[in-house]
Short mmCIF file of C-alpha atoms and ligand atoms in Angstrom, two decimals:
data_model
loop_
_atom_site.label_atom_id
_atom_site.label_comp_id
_atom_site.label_asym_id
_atom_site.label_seq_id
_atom_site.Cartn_x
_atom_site.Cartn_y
_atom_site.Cartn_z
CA UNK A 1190 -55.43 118.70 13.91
CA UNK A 1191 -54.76 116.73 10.91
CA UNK A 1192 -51.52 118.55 10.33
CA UNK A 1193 -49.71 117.36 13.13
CA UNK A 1194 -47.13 114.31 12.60
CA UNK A 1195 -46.45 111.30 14.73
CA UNK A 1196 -44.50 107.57 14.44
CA UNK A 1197 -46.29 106.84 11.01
CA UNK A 1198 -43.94 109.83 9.78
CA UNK A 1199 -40.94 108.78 10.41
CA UNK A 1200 -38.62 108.95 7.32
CA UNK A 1201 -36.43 106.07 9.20
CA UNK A 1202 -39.68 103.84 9.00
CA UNK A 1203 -39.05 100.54 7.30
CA UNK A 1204 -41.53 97.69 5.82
CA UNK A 1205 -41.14 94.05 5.87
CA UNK A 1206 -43.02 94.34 2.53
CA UNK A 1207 -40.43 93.68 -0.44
CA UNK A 1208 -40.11 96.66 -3.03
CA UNK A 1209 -41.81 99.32 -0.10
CA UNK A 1210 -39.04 100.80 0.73
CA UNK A 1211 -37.94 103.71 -1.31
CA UNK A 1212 -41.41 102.77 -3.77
CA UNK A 1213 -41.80 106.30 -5.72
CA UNK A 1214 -45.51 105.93 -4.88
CA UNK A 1215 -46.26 104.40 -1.98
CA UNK A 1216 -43.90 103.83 0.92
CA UNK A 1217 -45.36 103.04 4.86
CA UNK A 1218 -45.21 106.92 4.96
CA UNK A 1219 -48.14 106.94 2.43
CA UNK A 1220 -50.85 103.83 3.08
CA UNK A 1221 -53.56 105.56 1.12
CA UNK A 1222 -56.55 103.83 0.59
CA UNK A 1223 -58.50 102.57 -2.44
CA UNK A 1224 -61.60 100.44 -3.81
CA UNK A 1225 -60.39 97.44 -5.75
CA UNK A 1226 -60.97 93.71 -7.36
CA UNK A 1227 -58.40 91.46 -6.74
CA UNK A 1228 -57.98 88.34 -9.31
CA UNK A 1229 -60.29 85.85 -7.42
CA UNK A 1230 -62.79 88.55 -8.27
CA UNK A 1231 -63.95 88.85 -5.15
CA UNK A 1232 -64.80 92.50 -4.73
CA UNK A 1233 -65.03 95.17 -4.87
CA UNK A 1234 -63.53 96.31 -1.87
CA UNK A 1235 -61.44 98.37 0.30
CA UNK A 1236 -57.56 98.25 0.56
CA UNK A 1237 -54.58 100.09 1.36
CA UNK A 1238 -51.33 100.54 -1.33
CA UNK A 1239 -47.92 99.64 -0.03
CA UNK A 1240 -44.98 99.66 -2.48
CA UNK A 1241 -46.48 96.94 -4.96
CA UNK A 1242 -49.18 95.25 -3.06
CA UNK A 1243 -52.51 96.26 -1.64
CA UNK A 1244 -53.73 95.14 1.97
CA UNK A 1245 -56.68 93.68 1.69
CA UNK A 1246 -58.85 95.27 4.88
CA UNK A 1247 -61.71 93.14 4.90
CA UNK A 1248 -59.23 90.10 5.44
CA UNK A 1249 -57.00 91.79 7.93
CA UNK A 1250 -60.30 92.89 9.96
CA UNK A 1251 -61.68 88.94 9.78
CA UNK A 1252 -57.88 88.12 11.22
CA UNK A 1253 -58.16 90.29 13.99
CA UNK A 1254 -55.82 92.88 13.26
CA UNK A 1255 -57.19 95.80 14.41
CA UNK A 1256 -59.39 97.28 17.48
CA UNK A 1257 -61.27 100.06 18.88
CA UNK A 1258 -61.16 103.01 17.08
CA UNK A 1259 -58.86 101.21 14.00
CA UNK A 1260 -61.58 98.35 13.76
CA UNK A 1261 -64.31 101.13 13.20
CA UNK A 1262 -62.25 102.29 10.27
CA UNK A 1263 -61.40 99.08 8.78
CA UNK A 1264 -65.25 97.84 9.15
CA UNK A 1265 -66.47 100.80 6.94
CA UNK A 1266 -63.38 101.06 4.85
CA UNK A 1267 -64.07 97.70 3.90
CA UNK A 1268 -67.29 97.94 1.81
CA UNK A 1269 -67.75 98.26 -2.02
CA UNK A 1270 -67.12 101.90 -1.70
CA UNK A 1271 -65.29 104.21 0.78
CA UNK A 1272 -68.40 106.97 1.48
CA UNK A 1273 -69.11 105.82 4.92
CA UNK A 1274 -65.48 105.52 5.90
CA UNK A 1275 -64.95 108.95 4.39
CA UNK A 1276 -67.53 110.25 6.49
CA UNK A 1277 -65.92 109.07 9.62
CA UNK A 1278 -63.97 111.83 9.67
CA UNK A 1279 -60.12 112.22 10.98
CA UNK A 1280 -60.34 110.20 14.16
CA UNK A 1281 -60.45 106.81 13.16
CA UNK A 1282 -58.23 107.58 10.16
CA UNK A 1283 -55.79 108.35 11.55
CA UNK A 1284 -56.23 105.60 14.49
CA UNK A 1285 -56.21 103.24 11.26
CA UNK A 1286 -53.17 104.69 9.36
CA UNK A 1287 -51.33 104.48 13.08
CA UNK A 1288 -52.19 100.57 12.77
CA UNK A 1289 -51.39 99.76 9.67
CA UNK A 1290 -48.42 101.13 9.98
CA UNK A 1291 -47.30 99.09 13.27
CA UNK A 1292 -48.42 95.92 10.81
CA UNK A 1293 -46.68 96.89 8.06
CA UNK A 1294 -43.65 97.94 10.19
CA UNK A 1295 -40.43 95.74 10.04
CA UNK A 1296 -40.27 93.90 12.65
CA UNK A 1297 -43.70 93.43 13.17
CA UNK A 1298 -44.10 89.85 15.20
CA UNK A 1299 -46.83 88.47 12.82
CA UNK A 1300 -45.79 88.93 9.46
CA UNK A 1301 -47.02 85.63 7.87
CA UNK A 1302 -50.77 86.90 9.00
CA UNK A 1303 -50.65 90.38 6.99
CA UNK A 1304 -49.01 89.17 4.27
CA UNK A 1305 -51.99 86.67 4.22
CA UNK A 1306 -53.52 89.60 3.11
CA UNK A 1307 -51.71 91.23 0.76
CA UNK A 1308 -52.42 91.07 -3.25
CA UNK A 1309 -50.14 92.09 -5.78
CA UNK A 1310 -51.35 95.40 -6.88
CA UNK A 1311 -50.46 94.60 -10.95
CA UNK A 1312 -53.31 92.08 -10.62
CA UNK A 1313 -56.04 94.08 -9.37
CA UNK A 1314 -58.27 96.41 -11.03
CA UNK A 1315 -58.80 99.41 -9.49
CA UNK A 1316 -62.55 101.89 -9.04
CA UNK A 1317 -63.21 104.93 -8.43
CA UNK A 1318 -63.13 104.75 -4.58
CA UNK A 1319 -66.59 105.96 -3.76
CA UNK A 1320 -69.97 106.68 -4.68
CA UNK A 1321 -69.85 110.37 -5.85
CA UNK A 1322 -72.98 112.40 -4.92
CA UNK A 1323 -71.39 115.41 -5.95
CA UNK A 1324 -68.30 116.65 -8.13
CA UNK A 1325 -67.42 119.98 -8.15
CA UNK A 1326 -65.02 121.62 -10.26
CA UNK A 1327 -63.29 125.07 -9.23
CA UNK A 1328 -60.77 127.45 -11.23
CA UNK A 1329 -58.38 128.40 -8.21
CA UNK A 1330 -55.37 127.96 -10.60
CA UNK A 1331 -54.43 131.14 -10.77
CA UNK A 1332 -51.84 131.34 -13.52
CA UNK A 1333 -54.20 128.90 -15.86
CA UNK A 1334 -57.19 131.42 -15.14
CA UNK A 1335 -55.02 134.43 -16.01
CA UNK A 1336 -53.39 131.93 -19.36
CA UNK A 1337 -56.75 131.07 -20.41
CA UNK A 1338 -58.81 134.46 -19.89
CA UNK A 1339 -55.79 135.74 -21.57
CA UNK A 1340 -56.34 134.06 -25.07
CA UNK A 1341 -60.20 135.75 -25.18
CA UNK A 1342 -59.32 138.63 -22.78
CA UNK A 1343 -55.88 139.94 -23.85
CA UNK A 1344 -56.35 143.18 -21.98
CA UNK A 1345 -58.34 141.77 -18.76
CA UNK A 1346 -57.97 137.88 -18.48
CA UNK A 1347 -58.71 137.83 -14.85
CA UNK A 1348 -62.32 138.72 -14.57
CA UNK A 1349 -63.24 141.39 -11.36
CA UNK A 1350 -64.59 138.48 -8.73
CA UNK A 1351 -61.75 136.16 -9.00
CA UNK A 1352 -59.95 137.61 -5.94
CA UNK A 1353 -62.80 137.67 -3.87
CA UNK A 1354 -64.67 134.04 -4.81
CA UNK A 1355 -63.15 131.22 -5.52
CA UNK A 1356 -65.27 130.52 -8.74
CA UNK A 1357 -66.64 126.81 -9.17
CA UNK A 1358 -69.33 125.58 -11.63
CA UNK A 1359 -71.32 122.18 -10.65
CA UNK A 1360 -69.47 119.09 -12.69
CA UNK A 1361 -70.94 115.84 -13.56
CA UNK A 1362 -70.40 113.17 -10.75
CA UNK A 1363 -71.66 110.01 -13.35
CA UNK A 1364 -68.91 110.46 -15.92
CA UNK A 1365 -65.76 110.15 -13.50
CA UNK A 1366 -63.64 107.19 -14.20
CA UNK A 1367 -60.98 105.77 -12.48
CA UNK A 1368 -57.62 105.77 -13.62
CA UNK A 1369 -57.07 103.44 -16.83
CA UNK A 1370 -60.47 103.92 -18.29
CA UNK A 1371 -60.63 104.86 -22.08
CA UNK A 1372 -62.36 108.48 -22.77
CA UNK A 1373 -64.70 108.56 -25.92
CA UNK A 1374 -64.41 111.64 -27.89
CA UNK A 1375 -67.43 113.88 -27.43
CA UNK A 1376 -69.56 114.81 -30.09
CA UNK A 1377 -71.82 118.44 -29.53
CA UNK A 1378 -72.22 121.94 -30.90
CA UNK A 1379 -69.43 123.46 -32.38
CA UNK A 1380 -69.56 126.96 -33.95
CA UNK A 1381 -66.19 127.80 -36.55
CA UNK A 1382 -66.04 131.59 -35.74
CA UNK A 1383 -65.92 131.80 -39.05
CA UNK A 1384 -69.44 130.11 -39.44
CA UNK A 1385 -72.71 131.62 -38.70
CA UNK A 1386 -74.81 128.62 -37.65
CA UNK A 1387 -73.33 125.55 -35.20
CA UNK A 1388 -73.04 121.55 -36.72
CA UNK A 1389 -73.49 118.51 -34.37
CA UNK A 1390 -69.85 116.72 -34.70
CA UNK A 1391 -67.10 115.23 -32.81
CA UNK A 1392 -64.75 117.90 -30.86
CA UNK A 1393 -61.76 118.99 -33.16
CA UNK A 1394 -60.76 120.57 -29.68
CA UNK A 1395 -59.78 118.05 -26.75
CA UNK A 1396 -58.25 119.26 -23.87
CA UNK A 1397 -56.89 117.98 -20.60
CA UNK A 1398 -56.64 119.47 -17.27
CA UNK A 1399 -53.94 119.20 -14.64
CA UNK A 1400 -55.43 119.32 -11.31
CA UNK A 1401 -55.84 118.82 -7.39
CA UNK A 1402 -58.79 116.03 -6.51
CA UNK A 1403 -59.85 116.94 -3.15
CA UNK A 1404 -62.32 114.09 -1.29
CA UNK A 1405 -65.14 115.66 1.40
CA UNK A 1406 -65.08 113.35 4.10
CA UNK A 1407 -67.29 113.93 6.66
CA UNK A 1408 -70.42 116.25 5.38
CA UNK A 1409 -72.11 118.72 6.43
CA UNK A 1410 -75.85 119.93 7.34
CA UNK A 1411 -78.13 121.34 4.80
CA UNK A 1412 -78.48 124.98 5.73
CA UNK A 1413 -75.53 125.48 7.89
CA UNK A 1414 -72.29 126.72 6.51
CA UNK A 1415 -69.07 125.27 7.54
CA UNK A 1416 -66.72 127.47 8.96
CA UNK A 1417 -63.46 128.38 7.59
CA UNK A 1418 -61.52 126.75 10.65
CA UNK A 1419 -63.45 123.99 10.76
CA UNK A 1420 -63.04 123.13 6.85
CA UNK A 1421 -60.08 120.92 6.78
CA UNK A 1422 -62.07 118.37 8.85
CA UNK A 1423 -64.31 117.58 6.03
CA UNK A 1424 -61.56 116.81 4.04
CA UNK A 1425 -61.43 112.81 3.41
CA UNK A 1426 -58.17 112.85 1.05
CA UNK A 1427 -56.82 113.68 -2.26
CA UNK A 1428 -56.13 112.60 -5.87
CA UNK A 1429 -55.28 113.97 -9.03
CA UNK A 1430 -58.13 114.60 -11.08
CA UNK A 1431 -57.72 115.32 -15.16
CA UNK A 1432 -60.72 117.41 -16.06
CA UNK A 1433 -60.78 116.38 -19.95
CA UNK A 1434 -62.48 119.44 -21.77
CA UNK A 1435 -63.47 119.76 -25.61
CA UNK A 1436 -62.74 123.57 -26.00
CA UNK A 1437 -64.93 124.29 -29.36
CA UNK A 1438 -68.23 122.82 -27.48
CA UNK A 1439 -67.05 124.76 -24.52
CA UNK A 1440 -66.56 128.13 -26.44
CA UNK A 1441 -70.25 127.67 -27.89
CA UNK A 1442 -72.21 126.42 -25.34
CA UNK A 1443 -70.53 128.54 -21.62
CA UNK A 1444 -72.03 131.64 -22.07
CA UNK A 1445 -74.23 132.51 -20.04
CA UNK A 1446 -74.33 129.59 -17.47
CA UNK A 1447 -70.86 127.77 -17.43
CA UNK A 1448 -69.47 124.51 -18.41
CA UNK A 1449 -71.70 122.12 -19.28
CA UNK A 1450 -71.63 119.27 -22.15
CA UNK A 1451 -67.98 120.64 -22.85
CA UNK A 1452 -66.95 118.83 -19.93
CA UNK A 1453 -69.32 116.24 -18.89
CA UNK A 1454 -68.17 113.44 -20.53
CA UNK A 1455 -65.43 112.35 -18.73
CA UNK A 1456 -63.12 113.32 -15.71
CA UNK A 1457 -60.54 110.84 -14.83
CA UNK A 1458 -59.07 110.23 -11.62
CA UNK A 1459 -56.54 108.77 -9.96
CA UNK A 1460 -57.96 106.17 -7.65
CA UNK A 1461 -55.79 106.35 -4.12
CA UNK A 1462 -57.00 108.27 -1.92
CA UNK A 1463 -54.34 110.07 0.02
CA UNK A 1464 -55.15 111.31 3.02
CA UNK A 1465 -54.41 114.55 4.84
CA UNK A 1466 -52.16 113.08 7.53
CA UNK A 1467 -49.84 111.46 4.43
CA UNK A 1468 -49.71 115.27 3.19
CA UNK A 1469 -48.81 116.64 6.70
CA UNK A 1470 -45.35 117.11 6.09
CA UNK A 1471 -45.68 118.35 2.88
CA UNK A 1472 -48.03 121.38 4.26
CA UNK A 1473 -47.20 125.25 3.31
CA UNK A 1474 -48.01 128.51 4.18
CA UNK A 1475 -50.90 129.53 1.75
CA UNK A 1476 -48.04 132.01 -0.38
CA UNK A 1477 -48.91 135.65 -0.26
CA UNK A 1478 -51.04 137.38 -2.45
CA UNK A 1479 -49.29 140.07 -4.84
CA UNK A 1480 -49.58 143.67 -3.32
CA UNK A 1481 -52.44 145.43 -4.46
CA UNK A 1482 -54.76 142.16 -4.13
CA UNK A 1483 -57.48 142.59 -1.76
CA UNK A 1484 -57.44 140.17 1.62
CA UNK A 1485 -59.95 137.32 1.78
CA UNK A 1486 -63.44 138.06 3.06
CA UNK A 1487 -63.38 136.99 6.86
CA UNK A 1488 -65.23 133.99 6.20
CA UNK A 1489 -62.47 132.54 4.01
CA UNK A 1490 -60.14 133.92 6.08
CA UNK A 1491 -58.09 131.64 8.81
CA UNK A 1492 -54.89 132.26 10.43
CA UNK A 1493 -54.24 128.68 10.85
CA UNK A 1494 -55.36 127.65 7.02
CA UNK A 1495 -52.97 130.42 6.21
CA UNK A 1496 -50.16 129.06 7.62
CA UNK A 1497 -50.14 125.85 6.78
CA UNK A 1498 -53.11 125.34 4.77
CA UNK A 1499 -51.42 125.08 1.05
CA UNK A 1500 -49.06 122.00 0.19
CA UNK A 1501 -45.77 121.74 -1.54
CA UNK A 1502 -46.86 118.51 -4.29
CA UNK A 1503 -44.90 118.83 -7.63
CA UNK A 1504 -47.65 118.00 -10.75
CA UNK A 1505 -46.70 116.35 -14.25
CA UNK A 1506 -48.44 115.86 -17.13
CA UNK A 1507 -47.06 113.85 -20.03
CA UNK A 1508 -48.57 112.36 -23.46
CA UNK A 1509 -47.97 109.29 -24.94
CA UNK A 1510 -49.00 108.97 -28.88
CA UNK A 1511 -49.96 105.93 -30.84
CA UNK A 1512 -46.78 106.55 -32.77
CA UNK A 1513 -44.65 107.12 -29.87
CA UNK A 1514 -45.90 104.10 -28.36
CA UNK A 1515 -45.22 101.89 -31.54
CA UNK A 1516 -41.82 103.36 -31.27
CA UNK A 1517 -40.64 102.26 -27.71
CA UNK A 1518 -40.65 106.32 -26.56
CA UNK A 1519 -41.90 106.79 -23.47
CA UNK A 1520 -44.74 109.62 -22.57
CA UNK A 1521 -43.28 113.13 -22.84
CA UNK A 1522 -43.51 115.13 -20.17
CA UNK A 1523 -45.93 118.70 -21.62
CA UNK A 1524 -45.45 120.20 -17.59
CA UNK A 1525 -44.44 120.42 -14.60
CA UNK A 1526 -46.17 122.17 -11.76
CA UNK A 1527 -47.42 122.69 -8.26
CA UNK A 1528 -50.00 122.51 -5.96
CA UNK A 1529 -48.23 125.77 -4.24
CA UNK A 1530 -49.91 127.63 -7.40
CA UNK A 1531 -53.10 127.65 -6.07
CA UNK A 1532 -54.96 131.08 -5.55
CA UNK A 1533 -57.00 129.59 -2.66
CA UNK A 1534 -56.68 126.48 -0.20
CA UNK A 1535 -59.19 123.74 -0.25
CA UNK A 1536 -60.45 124.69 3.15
CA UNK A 1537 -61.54 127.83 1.28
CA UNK A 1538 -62.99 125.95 -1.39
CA UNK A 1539 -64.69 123.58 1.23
CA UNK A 1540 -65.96 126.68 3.42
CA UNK A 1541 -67.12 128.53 0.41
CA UNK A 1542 -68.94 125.63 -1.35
CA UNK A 1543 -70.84 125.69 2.07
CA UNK A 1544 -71.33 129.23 2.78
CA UNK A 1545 -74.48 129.40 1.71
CA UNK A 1546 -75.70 126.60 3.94
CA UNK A 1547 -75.43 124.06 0.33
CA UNK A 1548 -74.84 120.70 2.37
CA UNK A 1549 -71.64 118.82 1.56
CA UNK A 1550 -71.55 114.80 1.71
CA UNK A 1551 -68.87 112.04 1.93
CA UNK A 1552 -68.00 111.12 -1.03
CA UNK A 1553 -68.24 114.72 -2.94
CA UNK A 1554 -65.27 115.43 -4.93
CA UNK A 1555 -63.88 118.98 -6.17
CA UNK A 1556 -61.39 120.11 -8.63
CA UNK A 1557 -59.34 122.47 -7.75
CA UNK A 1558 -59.01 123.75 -11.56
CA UNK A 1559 -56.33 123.20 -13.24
CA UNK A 1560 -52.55 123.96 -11.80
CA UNK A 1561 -50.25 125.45 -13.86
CA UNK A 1562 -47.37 127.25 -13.23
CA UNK A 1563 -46.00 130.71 -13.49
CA UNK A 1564 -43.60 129.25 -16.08
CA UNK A 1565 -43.98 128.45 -19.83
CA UNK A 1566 -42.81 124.94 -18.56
CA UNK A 1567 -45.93 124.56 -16.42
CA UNK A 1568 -49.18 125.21 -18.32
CA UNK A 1569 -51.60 122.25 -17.20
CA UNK A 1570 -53.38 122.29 -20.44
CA UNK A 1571 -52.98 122.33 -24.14
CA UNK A 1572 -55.18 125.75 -23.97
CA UNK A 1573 -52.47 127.16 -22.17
CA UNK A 1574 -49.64 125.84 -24.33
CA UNK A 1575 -50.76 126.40 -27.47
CA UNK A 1576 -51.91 129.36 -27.06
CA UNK A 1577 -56.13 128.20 -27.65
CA UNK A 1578 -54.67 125.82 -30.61
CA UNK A 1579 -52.04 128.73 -32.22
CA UNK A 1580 -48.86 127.57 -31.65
CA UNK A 1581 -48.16 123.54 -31.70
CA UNK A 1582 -46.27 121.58 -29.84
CA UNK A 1583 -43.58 119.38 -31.08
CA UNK A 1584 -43.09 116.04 -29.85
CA UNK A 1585 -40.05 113.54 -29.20
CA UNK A 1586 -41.51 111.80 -32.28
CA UNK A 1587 -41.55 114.57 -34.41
CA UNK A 1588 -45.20 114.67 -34.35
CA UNK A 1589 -47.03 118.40 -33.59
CA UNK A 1590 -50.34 118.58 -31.06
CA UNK A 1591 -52.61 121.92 -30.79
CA UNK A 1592 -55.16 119.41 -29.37
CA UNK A 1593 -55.37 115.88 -28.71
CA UNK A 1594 -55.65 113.10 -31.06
CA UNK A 1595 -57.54 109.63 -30.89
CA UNK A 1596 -55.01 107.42 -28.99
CA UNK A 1597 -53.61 110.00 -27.38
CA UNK A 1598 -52.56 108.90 -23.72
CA UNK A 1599 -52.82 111.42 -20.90
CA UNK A 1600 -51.00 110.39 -17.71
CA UNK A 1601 -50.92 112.87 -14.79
CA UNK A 1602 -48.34 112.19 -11.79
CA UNK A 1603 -48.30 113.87 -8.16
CA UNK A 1604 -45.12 113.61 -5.59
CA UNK A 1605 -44.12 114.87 -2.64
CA UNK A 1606 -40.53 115.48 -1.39
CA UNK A 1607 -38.69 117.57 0.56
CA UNK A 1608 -35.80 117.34 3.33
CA UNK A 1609 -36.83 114.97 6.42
CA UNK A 1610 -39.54 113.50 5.08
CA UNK A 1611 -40.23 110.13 3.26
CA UNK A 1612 -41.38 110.97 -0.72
CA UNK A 1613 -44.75 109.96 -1.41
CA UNK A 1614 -46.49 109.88 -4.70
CA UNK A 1615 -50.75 109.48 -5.56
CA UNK A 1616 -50.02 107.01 -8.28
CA UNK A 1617 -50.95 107.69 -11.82
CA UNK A 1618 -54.41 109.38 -13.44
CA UNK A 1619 -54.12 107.99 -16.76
CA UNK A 1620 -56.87 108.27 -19.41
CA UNK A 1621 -56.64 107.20 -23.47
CA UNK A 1622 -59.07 108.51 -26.16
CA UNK A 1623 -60.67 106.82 -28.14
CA UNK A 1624 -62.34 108.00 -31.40
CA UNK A 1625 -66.16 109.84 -31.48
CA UNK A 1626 -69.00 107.14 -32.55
MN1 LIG B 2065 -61.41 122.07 -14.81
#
């Protein structure tokens, strides 16, 4: 299983690649993998992160670095986009990741050959890393569900299914942008609730959302459901994944089918993919639910999933203004949280999405909904931290936010630390806006 650790573990590994060691990011314990353009412009194409570079695959497959199993991966993680490598599933992964890390590995014996393929990472531009059929977003946050249903639902904010389903609405695949890409401001519908007929303008409302990217790797057949056991195989990797959401649009338009142009017109992610085995260490018990909550239906139910099915990775999301940025500050940090907050684990979310025989393919992405924390330090969205636009916040600048401004900088972060194990970070989801047309 996916879980297990090996030699590419190690928290004693070293790399023969300068700055690797001790990178915040992307030490040899990480090697996640990504679709970018180096400077001679010759890509798109697949490569790995370590510390400040990225391995170029392509080149280290036409120098013979890899075989059997490893070559298979490196062949289809080569291409333009990462679906068919994705969809490869967990056995050459990790037969990749195990040879990688023997090349990037001090002491390897032929160092001048890999670092023939390396390219400095601060000269590449980097894509979303693969064609996205699908992109589903879910709501298994539970402290953001119970924040947000709490501003409209005072007395009931967690509505009656919420324990049995993990609730989802289908997102917009075309509009997700890779880390670094500006985010227009949307215009739509927006009803005052103080007027009685809606005006087409841009959102006086925009939102982020702090949350878990999770990539399907290998899919699944239209009509059968996948079960619960069997879930975490069809997971390819994960990223962070900021769910930008213009609240007055959203208030007008959800009821009575869901999200729709509130939400469409951008998600940003982060564009590493980090796979499962990089996360191994960093698994947890799925916590307990709260006395009184009723158990999962069996076929979200897995003894395995919940004992090691959740994972300990701290969240951050900070904001950087025009002014602060003019001033030398750096981006202030609105949360902190965890991926330990969520309600249910992404197996669940991958066996539910399926249960009704709905076929998954590589390449799909979900959001897990956006993480917050049990703590006023934690809410993963200005919703949540303003109270839906009550109470502002005050920045280092001296500046006050209900919702976000044009040139307002989102960046989301994701690490993972604990005793015994080498830190390992999914690099940064960063998105700017930029004003409505
Ligand atoms: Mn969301």
């Amino acid at each position: 299983m996916s879980g297990d650790l090996d030699a590419t573990h190690d928290p004693a590994l070293r790399s023969w690649v300068p700055g690797a060691d001790g990178h915040a990011a992307f030490p040899i314990q990480n090697l996640p993998f990504g679709i970018f353009t180096p400077p001679d412009g010759c890509g798109p194409r697949g490569g790995v992160a370590i510390g400040n570079r990225i391995l170029d695959l392509g080149r280290a497959a036409a120098a013979g670095l890899f075989s059997g199993l490893a070559e298979q991966a490196a062949a289809a993680a080569s291409a333009d986009t990462l679906n068919s490598f994705m969809g490869l599933g967990a056995g050459p992964r990790r037969a990749l990741r195990g040879r990688l890390s023997e090349l990037l590995r001090a002491g390897h014996a032929d160092v001048a050959t890999v670092a023939g393929c390396l390219h400095d990472a601060a000269a590449c531009v980097l894509h979303v890393p693969a064609r996205i059929g699908n992109y589903t977003d879910f709501f298994v946050g539970i402290h953001h569900a119970t924040n947000s249903g709490r501003v409209f639902r005072p007395d009931h904010p967690l509505l009656p299914n919420y324990k049995y389903v993990p609730i989802g609405y289908h997102g917009r695949a075309s509009s997700v942008l890779a880390s670094g890409t500006d985010v227009r401001r949307p215009k739509g519908q927006i009803k005052p609730l103080d007027a009685n007929v809606p005006r087409y303008a841009p959102s006086e409302r925009l939102d982020y959302e702090l949350e878990l990217g999770i990539w399907i790797g290998p899919g699944s057949a239209l009509g059968e459901p996948v079960p619960i056991a069997q879930a975490g195989d069809h997971i390819a990797g994960y990223c962070l994944l900021n769910d930008w959401s213009a609240r007055d649009i959203q208030a007008w338009e959800y009821q009575p089918l869901g999200p729709f142009l509130g939400k469409s017109f951008g998600t940003t992610i982060s564009a590493w993919v980090v796979t499962p085995e990089a996360l191994a260490p960093f698994r947890i018990p799925q916590p307990a639910r709260p006395d009184g909550d009723p158990a999962p239906l069996p076929y979200l139910l897995d003894a395995a999933d919940q004992a090691g099915g959740a994972f300990d990775v701290v969240l951050e999301s900070l904001l950087l203004t025009p002014a602060m940025r003019e001033a030398g500050l750096p981006p202030h940090r609105l949360a902190v949280s965890n991926t330990r907050y969520m309600y249910w684990t992404a197996a669940q979310m991958v066996a539910h999405h399926s249960s009704n025989g709905c076929n998954l393919q590589p390449g799909d992405l979900f959001g897990s909904g956006t993480i917050s924390a049990p703590t006023a330090d934690g809410r993963g969205c200005l919703l949540e931290m303003t109270f839906g636009g009550r109470d502002a916040v005050t920045l280092p600048s001296g500046e006050t936010r209900r919702f976000l401004a044009d040139g307002d900088e989102v960046i989301l972060r994701a690490r993972a630390e604990k005793p015994g194990a080498a830190p390992v970070g999914f690099g940064e989801c960063r998105g700017r806006v930029l004003p409505a047309l």
